[in-house]
PDB file of C-alpha atoms in Angstrom:
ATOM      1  CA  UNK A 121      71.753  45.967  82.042  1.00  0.00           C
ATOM      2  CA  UNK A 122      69.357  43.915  80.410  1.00  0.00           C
ATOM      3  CA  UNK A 123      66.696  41.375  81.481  1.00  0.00           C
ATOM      4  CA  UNK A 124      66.564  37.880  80.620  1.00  0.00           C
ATOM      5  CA  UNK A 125      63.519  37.800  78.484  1.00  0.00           C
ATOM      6  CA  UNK A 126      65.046  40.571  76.339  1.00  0.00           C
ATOM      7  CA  UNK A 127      68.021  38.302  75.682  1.00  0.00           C
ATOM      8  CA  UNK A 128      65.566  35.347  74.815  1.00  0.00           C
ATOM      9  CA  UNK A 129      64.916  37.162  71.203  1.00  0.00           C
ATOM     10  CA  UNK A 130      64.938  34.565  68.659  1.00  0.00           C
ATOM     11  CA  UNK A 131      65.896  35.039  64.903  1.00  0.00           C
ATOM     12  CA  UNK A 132      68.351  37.380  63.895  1.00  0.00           C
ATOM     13  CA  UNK A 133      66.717  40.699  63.934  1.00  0.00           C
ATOM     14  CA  UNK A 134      66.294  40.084  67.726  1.00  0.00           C
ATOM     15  CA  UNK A 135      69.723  39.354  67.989  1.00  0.00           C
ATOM     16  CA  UNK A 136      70.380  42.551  65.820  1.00  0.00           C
ATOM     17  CA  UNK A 137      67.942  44.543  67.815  1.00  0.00           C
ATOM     18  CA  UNK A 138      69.712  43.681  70.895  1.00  0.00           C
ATOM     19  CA  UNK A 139      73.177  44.473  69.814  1.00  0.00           C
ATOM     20  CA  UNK A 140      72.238  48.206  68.387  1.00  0.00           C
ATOM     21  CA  UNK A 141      70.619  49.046  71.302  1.00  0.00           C
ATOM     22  CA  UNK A 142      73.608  47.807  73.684  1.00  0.00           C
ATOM     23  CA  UNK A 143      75.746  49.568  71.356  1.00  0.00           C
ATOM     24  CA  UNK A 144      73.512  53.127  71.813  1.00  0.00           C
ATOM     25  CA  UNK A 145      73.856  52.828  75.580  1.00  0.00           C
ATOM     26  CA  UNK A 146      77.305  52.334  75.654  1.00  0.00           C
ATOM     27  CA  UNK A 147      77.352  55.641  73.739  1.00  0.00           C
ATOM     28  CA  UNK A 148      75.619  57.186  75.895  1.00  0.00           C
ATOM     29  CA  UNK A 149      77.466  55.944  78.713  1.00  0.00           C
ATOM     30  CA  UNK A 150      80.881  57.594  76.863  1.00  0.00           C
ATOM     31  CA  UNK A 151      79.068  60.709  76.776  1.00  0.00           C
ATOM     32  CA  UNK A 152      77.859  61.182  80.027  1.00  0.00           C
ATOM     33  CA  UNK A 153      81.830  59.779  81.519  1.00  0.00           C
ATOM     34  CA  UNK A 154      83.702  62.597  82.949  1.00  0.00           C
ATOM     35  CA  UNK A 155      85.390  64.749  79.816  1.00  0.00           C
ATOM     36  CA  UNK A 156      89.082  65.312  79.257  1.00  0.00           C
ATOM     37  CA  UNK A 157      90.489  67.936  81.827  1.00  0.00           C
ATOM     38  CA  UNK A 158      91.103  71.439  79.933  1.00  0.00           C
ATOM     39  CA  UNK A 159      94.960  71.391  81.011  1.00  0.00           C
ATOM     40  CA  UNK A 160      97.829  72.677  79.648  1.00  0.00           C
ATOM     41  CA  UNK A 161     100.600  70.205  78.498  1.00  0.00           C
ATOM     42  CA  UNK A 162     102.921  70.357  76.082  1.00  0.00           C
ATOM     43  CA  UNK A 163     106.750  72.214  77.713  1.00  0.00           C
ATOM     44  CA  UNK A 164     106.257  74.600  74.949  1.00  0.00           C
ATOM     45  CA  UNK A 165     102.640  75.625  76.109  1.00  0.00           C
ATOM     46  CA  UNK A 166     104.473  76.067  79.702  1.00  0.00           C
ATOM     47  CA  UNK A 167     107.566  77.950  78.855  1.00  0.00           C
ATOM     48  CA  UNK A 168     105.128  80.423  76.703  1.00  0.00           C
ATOM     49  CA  UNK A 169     103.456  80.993  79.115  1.00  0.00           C
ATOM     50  CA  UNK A 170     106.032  81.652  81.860  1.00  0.00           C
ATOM     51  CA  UNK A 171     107.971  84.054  79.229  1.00  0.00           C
ATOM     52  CA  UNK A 172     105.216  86.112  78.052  1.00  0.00           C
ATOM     53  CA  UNK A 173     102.453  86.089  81.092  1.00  0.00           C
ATOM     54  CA  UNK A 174     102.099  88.084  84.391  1.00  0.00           C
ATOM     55  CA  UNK A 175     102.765  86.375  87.222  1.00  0.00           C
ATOM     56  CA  UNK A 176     101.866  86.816  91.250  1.00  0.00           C
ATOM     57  CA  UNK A 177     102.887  84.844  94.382  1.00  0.00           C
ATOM     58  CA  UNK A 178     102.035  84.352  97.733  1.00  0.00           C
ATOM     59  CA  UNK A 179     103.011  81.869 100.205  1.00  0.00           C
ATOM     60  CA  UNK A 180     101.677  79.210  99.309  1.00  0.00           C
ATOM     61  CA  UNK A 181     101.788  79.648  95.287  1.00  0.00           C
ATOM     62  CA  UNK A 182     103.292  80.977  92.148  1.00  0.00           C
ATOM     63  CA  UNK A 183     100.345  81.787  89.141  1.00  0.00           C
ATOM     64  CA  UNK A 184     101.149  82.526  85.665  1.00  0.00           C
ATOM     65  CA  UNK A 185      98.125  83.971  83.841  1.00  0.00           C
ATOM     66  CA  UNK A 186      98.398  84.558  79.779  1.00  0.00           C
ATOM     67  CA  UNK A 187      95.372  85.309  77.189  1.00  0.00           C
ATOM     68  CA  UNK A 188      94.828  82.289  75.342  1.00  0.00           C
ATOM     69  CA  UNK A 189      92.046  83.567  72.756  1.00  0.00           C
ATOM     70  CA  UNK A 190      89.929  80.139  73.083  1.00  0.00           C
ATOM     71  CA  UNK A 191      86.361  79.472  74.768  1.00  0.00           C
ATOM     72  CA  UNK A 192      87.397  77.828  78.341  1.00  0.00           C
ATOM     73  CA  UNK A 193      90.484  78.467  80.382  1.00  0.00           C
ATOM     74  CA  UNK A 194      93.078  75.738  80.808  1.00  0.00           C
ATOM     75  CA  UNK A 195      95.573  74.997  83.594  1.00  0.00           C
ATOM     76  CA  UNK A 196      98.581  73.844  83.993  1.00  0.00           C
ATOM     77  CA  UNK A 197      99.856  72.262  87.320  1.00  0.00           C
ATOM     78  CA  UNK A 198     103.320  72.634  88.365  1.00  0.00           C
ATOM     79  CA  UNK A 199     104.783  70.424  91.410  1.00  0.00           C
ATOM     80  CA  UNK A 200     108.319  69.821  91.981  1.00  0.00           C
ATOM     81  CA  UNK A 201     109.777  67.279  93.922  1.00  0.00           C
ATOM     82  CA  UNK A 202     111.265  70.006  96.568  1.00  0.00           C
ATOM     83  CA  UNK A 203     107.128  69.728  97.898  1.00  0.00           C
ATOM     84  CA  UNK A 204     107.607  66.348  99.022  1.00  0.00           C
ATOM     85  CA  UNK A 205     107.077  62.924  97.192  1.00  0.00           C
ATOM     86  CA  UNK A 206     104.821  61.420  95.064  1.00  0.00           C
ATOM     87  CA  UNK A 207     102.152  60.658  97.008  1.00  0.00           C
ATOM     88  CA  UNK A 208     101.941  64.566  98.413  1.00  0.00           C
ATOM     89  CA  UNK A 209     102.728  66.229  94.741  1.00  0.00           C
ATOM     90  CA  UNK A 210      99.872  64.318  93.370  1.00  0.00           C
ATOM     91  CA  UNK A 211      97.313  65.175  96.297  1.00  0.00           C
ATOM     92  CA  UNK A 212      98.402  69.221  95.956  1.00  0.00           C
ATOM     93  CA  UNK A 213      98.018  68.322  92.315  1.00  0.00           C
ATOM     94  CA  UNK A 214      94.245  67.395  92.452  1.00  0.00           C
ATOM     95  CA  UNK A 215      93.295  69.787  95.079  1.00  0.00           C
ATOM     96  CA  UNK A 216      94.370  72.754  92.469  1.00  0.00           C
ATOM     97  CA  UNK A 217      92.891  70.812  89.862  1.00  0.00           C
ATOM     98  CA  UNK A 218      89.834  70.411  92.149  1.00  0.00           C
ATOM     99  CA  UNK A 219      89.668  74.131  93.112  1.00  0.00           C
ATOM    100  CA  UNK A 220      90.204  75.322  89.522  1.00  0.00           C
ATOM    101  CA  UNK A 221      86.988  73.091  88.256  1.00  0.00           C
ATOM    102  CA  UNK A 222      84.755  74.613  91.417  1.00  0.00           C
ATOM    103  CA  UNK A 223      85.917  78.258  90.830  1.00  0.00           C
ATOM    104  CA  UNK A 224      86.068  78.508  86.967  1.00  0.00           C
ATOM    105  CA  UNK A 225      82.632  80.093  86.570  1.00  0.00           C
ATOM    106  CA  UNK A 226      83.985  82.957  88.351  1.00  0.00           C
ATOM    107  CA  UNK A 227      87.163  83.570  86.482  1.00  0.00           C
ATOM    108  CA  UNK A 228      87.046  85.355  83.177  1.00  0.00           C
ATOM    109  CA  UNK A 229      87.317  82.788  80.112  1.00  0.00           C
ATOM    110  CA  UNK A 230      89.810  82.988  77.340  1.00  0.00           C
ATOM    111  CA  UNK A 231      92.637  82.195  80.041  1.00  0.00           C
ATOM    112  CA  UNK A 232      95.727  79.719  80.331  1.00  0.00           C
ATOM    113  CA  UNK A 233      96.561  79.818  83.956  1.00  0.00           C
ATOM    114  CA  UNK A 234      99.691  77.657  85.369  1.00  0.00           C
ATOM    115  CA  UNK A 235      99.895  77.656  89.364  1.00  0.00           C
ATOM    116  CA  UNK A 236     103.337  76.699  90.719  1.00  0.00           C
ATOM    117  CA  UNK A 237     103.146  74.605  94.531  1.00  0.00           C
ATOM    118  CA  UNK A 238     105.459  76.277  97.248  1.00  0.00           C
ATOM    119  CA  UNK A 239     107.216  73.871  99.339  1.00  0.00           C
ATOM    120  CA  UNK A 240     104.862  75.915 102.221  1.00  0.00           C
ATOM    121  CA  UNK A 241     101.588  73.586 100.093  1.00  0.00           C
ATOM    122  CA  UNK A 242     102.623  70.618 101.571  1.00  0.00           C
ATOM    123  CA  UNK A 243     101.348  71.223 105.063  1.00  0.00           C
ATOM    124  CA  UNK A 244      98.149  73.482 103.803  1.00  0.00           C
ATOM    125  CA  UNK A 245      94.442  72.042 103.605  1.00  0.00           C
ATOM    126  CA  UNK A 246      91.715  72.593 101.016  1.00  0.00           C
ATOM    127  CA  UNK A 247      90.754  75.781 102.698  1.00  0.00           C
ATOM    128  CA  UNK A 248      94.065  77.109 102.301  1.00  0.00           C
ATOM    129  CA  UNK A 249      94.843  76.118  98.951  1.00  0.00           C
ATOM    130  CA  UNK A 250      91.893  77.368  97.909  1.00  0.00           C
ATOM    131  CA  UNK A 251      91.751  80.928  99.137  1.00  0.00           C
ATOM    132  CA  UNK A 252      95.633  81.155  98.253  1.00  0.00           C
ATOM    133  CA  UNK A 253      94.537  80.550  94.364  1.00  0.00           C
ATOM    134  CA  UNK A 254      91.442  83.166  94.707  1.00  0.00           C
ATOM    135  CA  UNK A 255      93.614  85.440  96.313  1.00  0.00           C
ATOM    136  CA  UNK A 256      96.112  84.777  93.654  1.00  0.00           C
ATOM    137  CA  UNK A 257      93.318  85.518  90.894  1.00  0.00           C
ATOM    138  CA  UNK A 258      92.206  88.972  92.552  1.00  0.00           C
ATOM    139  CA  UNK A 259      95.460  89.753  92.093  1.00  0.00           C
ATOM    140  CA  UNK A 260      95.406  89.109  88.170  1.00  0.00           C
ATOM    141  CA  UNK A 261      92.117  90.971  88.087  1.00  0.00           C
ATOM    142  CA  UNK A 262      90.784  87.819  86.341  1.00  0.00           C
ATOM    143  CA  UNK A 263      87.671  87.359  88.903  1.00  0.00           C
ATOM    144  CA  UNK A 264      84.473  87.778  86.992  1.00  0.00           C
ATOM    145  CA  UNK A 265      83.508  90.140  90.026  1.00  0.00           C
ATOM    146  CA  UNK A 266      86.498  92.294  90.296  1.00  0.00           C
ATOM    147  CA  UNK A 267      86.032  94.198  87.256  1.00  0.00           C
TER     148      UNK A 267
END
């Protein structure tokens, strides 16, 4: 991080100098770390959401899509134990998550979007996942191109 000589700064505006600018990279280092996941979370958020949005299914999953009136869409992730155990809820869970960050400049913003795993999700790949949620979001007319 920093070279010898620098640390060799005698007095203590060296020693000053060397702490502020530490300080100013770590900073920087916070803000260039990965931000907080837009996501819904709280069971009230989710049961909201269920009562008052559309929803659409196919085989593979269940999407609840509601107006949210903010900047950015959120999502909430929905995988019950029925899919399998922990170790396969939490991969289905960050491929969705994964497919909603690559595929969120093409949905509409303003959006909070839940996506429910069929049991069927445990055996599907990427691929599938991911053209089951675009399918999913044709179907909510919330693709940017299907206007």
């Amino acid at each position: 991080m920093f070279e010898a000589k620098e640390l060799r700064a005698t007095g203590t505006c060296g020693l000053f100098l060397i702490i502020q600018t530490m300080i100013v990279s770590m900073k920087i280092e916070m803000e260039n770390r990965m931000k907080r996941f837009p996501s819904v979370r709280k069971n009230r958020e989710f049961q909201d959401i269920y009562k008052h949005g559309t929803s659409y299914a196919n085989r593979l999953l269940v999407m609840y899509v509601m107006e949210s009136g903010e900047d950015g869409n959120r999502i909430g992730i929905s995988v019950s134990r029925k899919v399998g155990n922990s170790i396969v809820r939490h991969h289905i869970t960050r491929l969705l998550r994964e497919i909603f960050r690559l595929n969120n400049s093409r949905i509409r913003t303003g959006l909070n979007i839940i996506v429910v795993a069929r049991v069927a999700a445990k055996k599907s790949d990427y691929k599938d996942l991911e053209g089951a949620y675009l399918h999913l979001c044709g179907l909510h007319h919330i693709l940017k191109e299907s206007k």
